């Protein structure tokens, strides 16, 4: 039993630990750069009936989901990351979910968006990052302003405090745990942004915290309150209509 517990924990703390997809996931390899290079991503659908929203999830850590097929099965990295482990919670009858590498490249994201357009019509797109993934959402928020409906910055880096959203066309949301103990992502950064620029802030409390305060099993990763946090994000997204 001790050996099994160790292996499970390792998948959360070792960035290169591989996890398998579920029956709700499929690997998509039809998104491409103009050069023809493939931009792989995981598409998650659950009881999809009338697609209206797409959320693109960008994890923290090294940011590399790096999905591929191995022995006929989908495998990928960063399965323990808050956003990636919560992808099923984001998916519903109106919402499709994309899990992909964190990036500040508008070209890479546009390749995914172009591919989605071949599958669905008139989606409202929201790009969501967490922890170091918010470097990507902050960059994309400037480079793709007005090209998608919004950006969500969760457990954001402290530099979010000076990220001016007042002149941006796309919507922006901050989500932060008030007890986030990571020195790089303290709650004060999100609170400062809210106070200075008026960006909507969802402050959450509760849950559990284990190990390194900067990893996904801590308050920083919204451990054991994922369902509530995702629900609040989805309410905000759907308030746009």
Tab-separated table of C-alpha atoms in Angstrom:
chain	number	residue	atom	x	y	z
A	1	UNK	CA	0.000	0.000	0.000
A	2	UNK	CA	2.796	2.440	0.784
A	3	UNK	CA	4.295	1.937	-2.654
A	4	UNK	CA	0.969	2.704	-4.371
A	5	UNK	CA	0.466	5.876	-2.331
A	6	UNK	CA	3.952	7.035	-3.279
A	7	UNK	CA	3.274	6.567	-6.956
A	8	UNK	CA	0.030	8.548	-6.801
A	9	UNK	CA	1.682	11.427	-4.987
A	10	UNK	CA	4.542	11.412	-7.488
A	11	UNK	CA	2.150	12.153	-10.347
A	12	UNK	CA	1.247	15.427	-8.666
A	13	UNK	CA	4.733	16.644	-7.828
A	14	UNK	CA	6.865	15.387	-10.745
A	15	UNK	CA	6.176	17.484	-13.882
A	16	UNK	CA	7.026	14.672	-16.323
A	17	UNK	CA	4.730	12.064	-14.790
A	18	UNK	CA	2.334	10.880	-17.508
A	19	UNK	CA	-1.400	10.372	-17.029
A	20	UNK	CA	-3.968	8.754	-19.284
A	21	UNK	CA	-6.993	10.485	-20.724
A	22	UNK	CA	-10.558	9.406	-20.036
A	23	UNK	CA	-13.448	8.502	-22.308
A	24	UNK	CA	-14.390	12.201	-22.322
A	25	UNK	CA	-11.051	13.207	-23.868
A	26	UNK	CA	-9.734	13.017	-27.375
A	27	UNK	CA	-6.429	14.090	-28.854
A	28	UNK	CA	-6.831	16.631	-31.635
A	29	UNK	CA	-3.994	17.023	-34.124
A	30	UNK	CA	-5.695	18.982	-36.908
A	31	UNK	CA	-4.771	22.424	-35.531
A	32	UNK	CA	-1.730	23.671	-37.407
A	33	UNK	CA	0.511	26.655	-37.874
A	34	UNK	CA	0.704	28.162	-41.345
A	35	UNK	CA	3.914	26.141	-41.778
A	36	UNK	CA	1.939	22.925	-41.290
A	37	UNK	CA	3.368	22.164	-37.853
A	38	UNK	CA	0.746	20.515	-35.649
A	39	UNK	CA	-0.526	22.176	-32.460
A	40	UNK	CA	-1.874	19.220	-30.432
A	41	UNK	CA	-4.548	19.703	-27.800
A	42	UNK	CA	-6.946	17.673	-25.677
A	43	UNK	CA	-10.632	18.209	-26.422
A	44	UNK	CA	-13.038	17.302	-23.616
A	45	UNK	CA	-16.788	16.987	-24.124
A	46	UNK	CA	-19.412	15.782	-21.629
A	47	UNK	CA	-23.093	15.569	-22.617
A	48	UNK	CA	-22.537	18.268	-25.208
A	49	UNK	CA	-25.834	19.347	-26.792
A	50	UNK	CA	-25.678	22.971	-27.880
A	51	UNK	CA	-22.093	24.283	-27.829
A	52	UNK	CA	-21.922	27.960	-26.931
A	53	UNK	CA	-18.672	28.284	-25.001
A	54	UNK	CA	-15.094	27.104	-25.310
A	55	UNK	CA	-12.618	27.338	-22.447
A	56	UNK	CA	-8.933	26.952	-23.215
A	57	UNK	CA	-6.994	25.796	-20.152
A	58	UNK	CA	-3.324	26.686	-19.669
A	59	UNK	CA	-1.602	25.079	-16.664
A	60	UNK	CA	1.130	26.325	-14.374
A	61	UNK	CA	4.443	24.645	-13.670
A	62	UNK	CA	6.430	24.119	-16.854
A	63	UNK	CA	3.199	24.635	-18.775
A	64	UNK	CA	3.636	21.573	-20.983
A	65	UNK	CA	0.629	19.274	-21.300
A	66	UNK	CA	2.308	17.701	-24.358
A	67	UNK	CA	-0.469	15.214	-25.244
A	68	UNK	CA	0.219	12.261	-27.536
A	69	UNK	CA	-0.919	8.719	-28.207
A	70	UNK	CA	0.941	5.784	-26.669
A	71	UNK	CA	-0.143	2.195	-27.294
A	72	UNK	CA	-3.510	3.469	-28.476
A	73	UNK	CA	-4.112	5.605	-25.394
A	74	UNK	CA	-3.986	9.343	-24.838
A	75	UNK	CA	-1.244	10.348	-22.387
A	76	UNK	CA	-0.213	13.774	-21.178
A	77	UNK	CA	1.636	15.680	-18.467
A	78	UNK	CA	0.505	17.944	-15.602
A	79	UNK	CA	-2.615	15.908	-14.812
A	80	UNK	CA	-2.485	17.117	-11.207
A	81	UNK	CA	-2.580	20.797	-12.142
A	82	UNK	CA	-5.708	22.583	-10.896
A	83	UNK	CA	-7.053	23.377	-14.360
A	84	UNK	CA	-6.128	20.122	-16.063
A	85	UNK	CA	-7.540	17.932	-13.294
A	86	UNK	CA	-10.710	20.068	-13.338
A	87	UNK	CA	-11.338	19.887	-17.077
A	88	UNK	CA	-14.391	17.625	-16.635
A	89	UNK	CA	-15.899	20.202	-14.264
A	90	UNK	CA	-15.690	22.896	-16.946
A	91	UNK	CA	-17.340	20.701	-19.584
A	92	UNK	CA	-21.138	20.635	-19.833
A	93	UNK	CA	-23.946	20.616	-22.388
A	94	UNK	CA	-22.922	24.086	-23.610
A	95	UNK	CA	-19.175	24.099	-22.987
A	96	UNK	CA	-16.277	22.373	-24.716
A	97	UNK	CA	-12.879	22.291	-23.027
A	98	UNK	CA	-9.418	22.544	-24.556
A	99	UNK	CA	-6.327	21.606	-22.539
A	100	UNK	CA	-3.097	22.784	-24.118
A	101	UNK	CA	0.420	23.976	-23.375
A	102	UNK	CA	0.689	27.398	-21.806
A	103	UNK	CA	1.799	29.952	-24.354
A	104	UNK	CA	1.949	33.655	-24.994
A	105	UNK	CA	1.887	33.046	-28.747
A	106	UNK	CA	-1.227	34.414	-30.400
A	107	UNK	CA	-0.356	32.422	-33.528
A	108	UNK	CA	-0.487	29.156	-31.578
A	109	UNK	CA	-3.824	29.982	-29.986
A	110	UNK	CA	-5.272	31.118	-33.313
A	111	UNK	CA	-4.344	27.739	-34.798
A	112	UNK	CA	-6.518	26.102	-32.136
A	113	UNK	CA	-9.324	28.618	-32.638
A	114	UNK	CA	-9.308	28.045	-36.393
A	115	UNK	CA	-9.580	24.317	-35.783
A	116	UNK	CA	-12.478	24.806	-33.366
A	117	UNK	CA	-14.297	26.819	-36.015
A	118	UNK	CA	-14.306	23.765	-38.262
A	119	UNK	CA	-16.076	21.793	-35.509
A	120	UNK	CA	-18.430	24.331	-33.916
A	121	UNK	CA	-20.117	27.603	-34.762
A	122	UNK	CA	-20.244	30.899	-32.874
A	123	UNK	CA	-18.398	29.893	-29.710
A	124	UNK	CA	-17.647	32.415	-26.991
A	125	UNK	CA	-14.005	31.695	-26.157
A	126	UNK	CA	-12.372	32.178	-22.766
A	127	UNK	CA	-8.694	31.516	-22.080
A	128	UNK	CA	-7.939	30.448	-18.513
A	129	UNK	CA	-4.506	30.238	-16.923
A	130	UNK	CA	-3.313	29.310	-13.458
A	131	UNK	CA	-0.135	30.120	-11.544
A	132	UNK	CA	2.722	30.512	-14.077
A	133	UNK	CA	0.092	29.998	-16.762
A	134	UNK	CA	-1.135	33.504	-15.965
A	135	UNK	CA	2.010	34.871	-17.584
A	136	UNK	CA	0.431	33.476	-20.752
A	137	UNK	CA	-3.052	34.866	-20.082
A	138	UNK	CA	-1.596	38.299	-19.336
A	139	UNK	CA	0.399	38.264	-22.585
A	140	UNK	CA	-2.496	36.961	-24.636
A	141	UNK	CA	-4.826	39.458	-22.996
A	142	UNK	CA	-2.825	42.168	-24.752
A	143	UNK	CA	-1.974	40.340	-27.985
A	144	UNK	CA	-5.480	38.957	-28.551
A	145	UNK	CA	-7.586	41.680	-26.982
A	146	UNK	CA	-11.027	41.732	-28.554
A	147	UNK	CA	-10.382	38.510	-30.484
A	148	UNK	CA	-11.816	36.286	-27.738
A	149	UNK	CA	-14.520	37.033	-25.191
A	150	UNK	CA	-12.347	36.922	-22.112
A	151	UNK	CA	-9.455	35.822	-19.942
A	152	UNK	CA	-9.433	34.265	-16.483
A	153	UNK	CA	-6.343	34.526	-14.296
A	154	UNK	CA	-6.376	32.035	-11.401
A	155	UNK	CA	-3.781	31.906	-8.603
A	156	UNK	CA	-2.041	34.574	-10.651
A	157	UNK	CA	1.560	35.692	-10.435
A	158	UNK	CA	2.073	38.758	-8.269
A	159	UNK	CA	2.799	40.882	-11.348
A	160	UNK	CA	-0.945	40.824	-12.023
A	161	UNK	CA	-1.104	43.713	-9.580
A	162	UNK	CA	0.075	46.147	-12.269
A	163	UNK	CA	-1.830	44.576	-15.182
A	164	UNK	CA	-4.129	47.336	-16.425
A	165	UNK	CA	-7.399	45.911	-17.716
A	166	UNK	CA	-9.257	49.219	-17.941
A	167	UNK	CA	-8.593	49.829	-21.644
A	168	UNK	CA	-9.011	46.237	-22.811
A	169	UNK	CA	-12.061	45.111	-24.794
A	170	UNK	CA	-12.100	41.468	-23.691
A	171	UNK	CA	-13.448	40.638	-20.242
A	172	UNK	CA	-11.033	39.740	-17.425
A	173	UNK	CA	-11.554	37.803	-14.201
A	174	UNK	CA	-9.250	37.201	-11.247
A	175	UNK	CA	-9.679	34.111	-9.048
A	176	UNK	CA	-7.491	33.728	-5.986
A	177	UNK	CA	-7.375	31.815	-2.715
A	178	UNK	CA	-7.067	34.215	0.192
A	179	UNK	CA	-4.639	31.809	1.905
A	180	UNK	CA	-2.412	31.204	-1.125
A	181	UNK	CA	0.928	30.653	0.600
A	182	UNK	CA	3.174	30.778	-2.467
A	183	UNK	CA	5.592	33.702	-2.315
A	184	UNK	CA	5.240	34.243	-6.080
A	185	UNK	CA	1.441	34.311	-6.160
A	186	UNK	CA	0.236	35.992	-2.998
A	187	UNK	CA	-3.369	37.122	-2.749
A	188	UNK	CA	-2.211	40.736	-2.465
A	189	UNK	CA	-1.375	40.904	-6.183
A	190	UNK	CA	-4.900	40.026	-7.290
A	191	UNK	CA	-6.409	42.265	-4.621
A	192	UNK	CA	-4.219	45.180	-5.743
A	193	UNK	CA	-5.388	44.753	-9.330
A	194	UNK	CA	-9.018	44.679	-8.246
A	195	UNK	CA	-8.592	47.778	-6.097
A	196	UNK	CA	-6.663	49.769	-8.715
A	197	UNK	CA	-8.307	48.720	-11.977
A	198	UNK	CA	-11.656	47.351	-10.854
A	199	UNK	CA	-11.102	43.921	-12.401
A	200	UNK	CA	-13.667	41.452	-11.088
A	201	UNK	CA	-12.127	39.325	-8.330
A	202	UNK	CA	-13.446	36.065	-6.931
A	203	UNK	CA	-11.818	35.512	-3.541
A	204	UNK	CA	-12.118	31.945	-2.293
A	205	UNK	CA	-11.384	30.280	1.026
A	206	UNK	CA	-11.465	26.793	2.462
A	207	UNK	CA	-10.247	23.529	1.045
A	208	UNK	CA	-7.032	21.796	2.048
A	209	UNK	CA	-3.332	22.368	1.650
A	210	UNK	CA	-0.597	19.747	1.416
A	211	UNK	CA	3.129	20.054	0.857
A	212	UNK	CA	4.800	22.835	-1.085
A	213	UNK	CA	2.593	25.979	-0.960
A	214	UNK	CA	3.409	26.705	-4.609
A	215	UNK	CA	2.197	23.348	-5.938
A	216	UNK	CA	-1.211	22.126	-7.045
A	217	UNK	CA	-2.100	20.257	-3.841
A	218	UNK	CA	-1.970	23.425	-1.751
A	219	UNK	CA	-4.430	26.303	-1.322
A	220	UNK	CA	-2.600	27.681	-4.362
A	221	UNK	CA	-4.174	24.877	-6.406
A	222	UNK	CA	-7.653	25.150	-4.846
A	223	UNK	CA	-7.332	21.662	-3.401
A	224	UNK	CA	-10.706	20.049	-2.580
A	225	UNK	CA	-12.696	23.147	-3.585
A	226	UNK	CA	-12.278	22.664	-7.343
A	227	UNK	CA	-15.986	22.170	-7.975
A	228	UNK	CA	-16.956	25.399	-6.226
A	229	UNK	CA	-14.202	27.437	-7.881
A	230	UNK	CA	-15.013	26.148	-11.364
A	231	UNK	CA	-18.713	26.760	-10.767
A	232	UNK	CA	-18.057	30.409	-9.906
A	233	UNK	CA	-15.890	30.859	-12.994
A	234	UNK	CA	-18.602	29.367	-15.203
A	235	UNK	CA	-21.248	31.640	-13.684
A	236	UNK	CA	-19.093	34.644	-14.551
A	237	UNK	CA	-18.507	33.381	-18.095
A	238	UNK	CA	-22.203	32.809	-18.738
A	239	UNK	CA	-23.176	36.174	-17.267
A	240	UNK	CA	-21.839	37.683	-20.497
A	241	UNK	CA	-25.045	36.694	-22.308
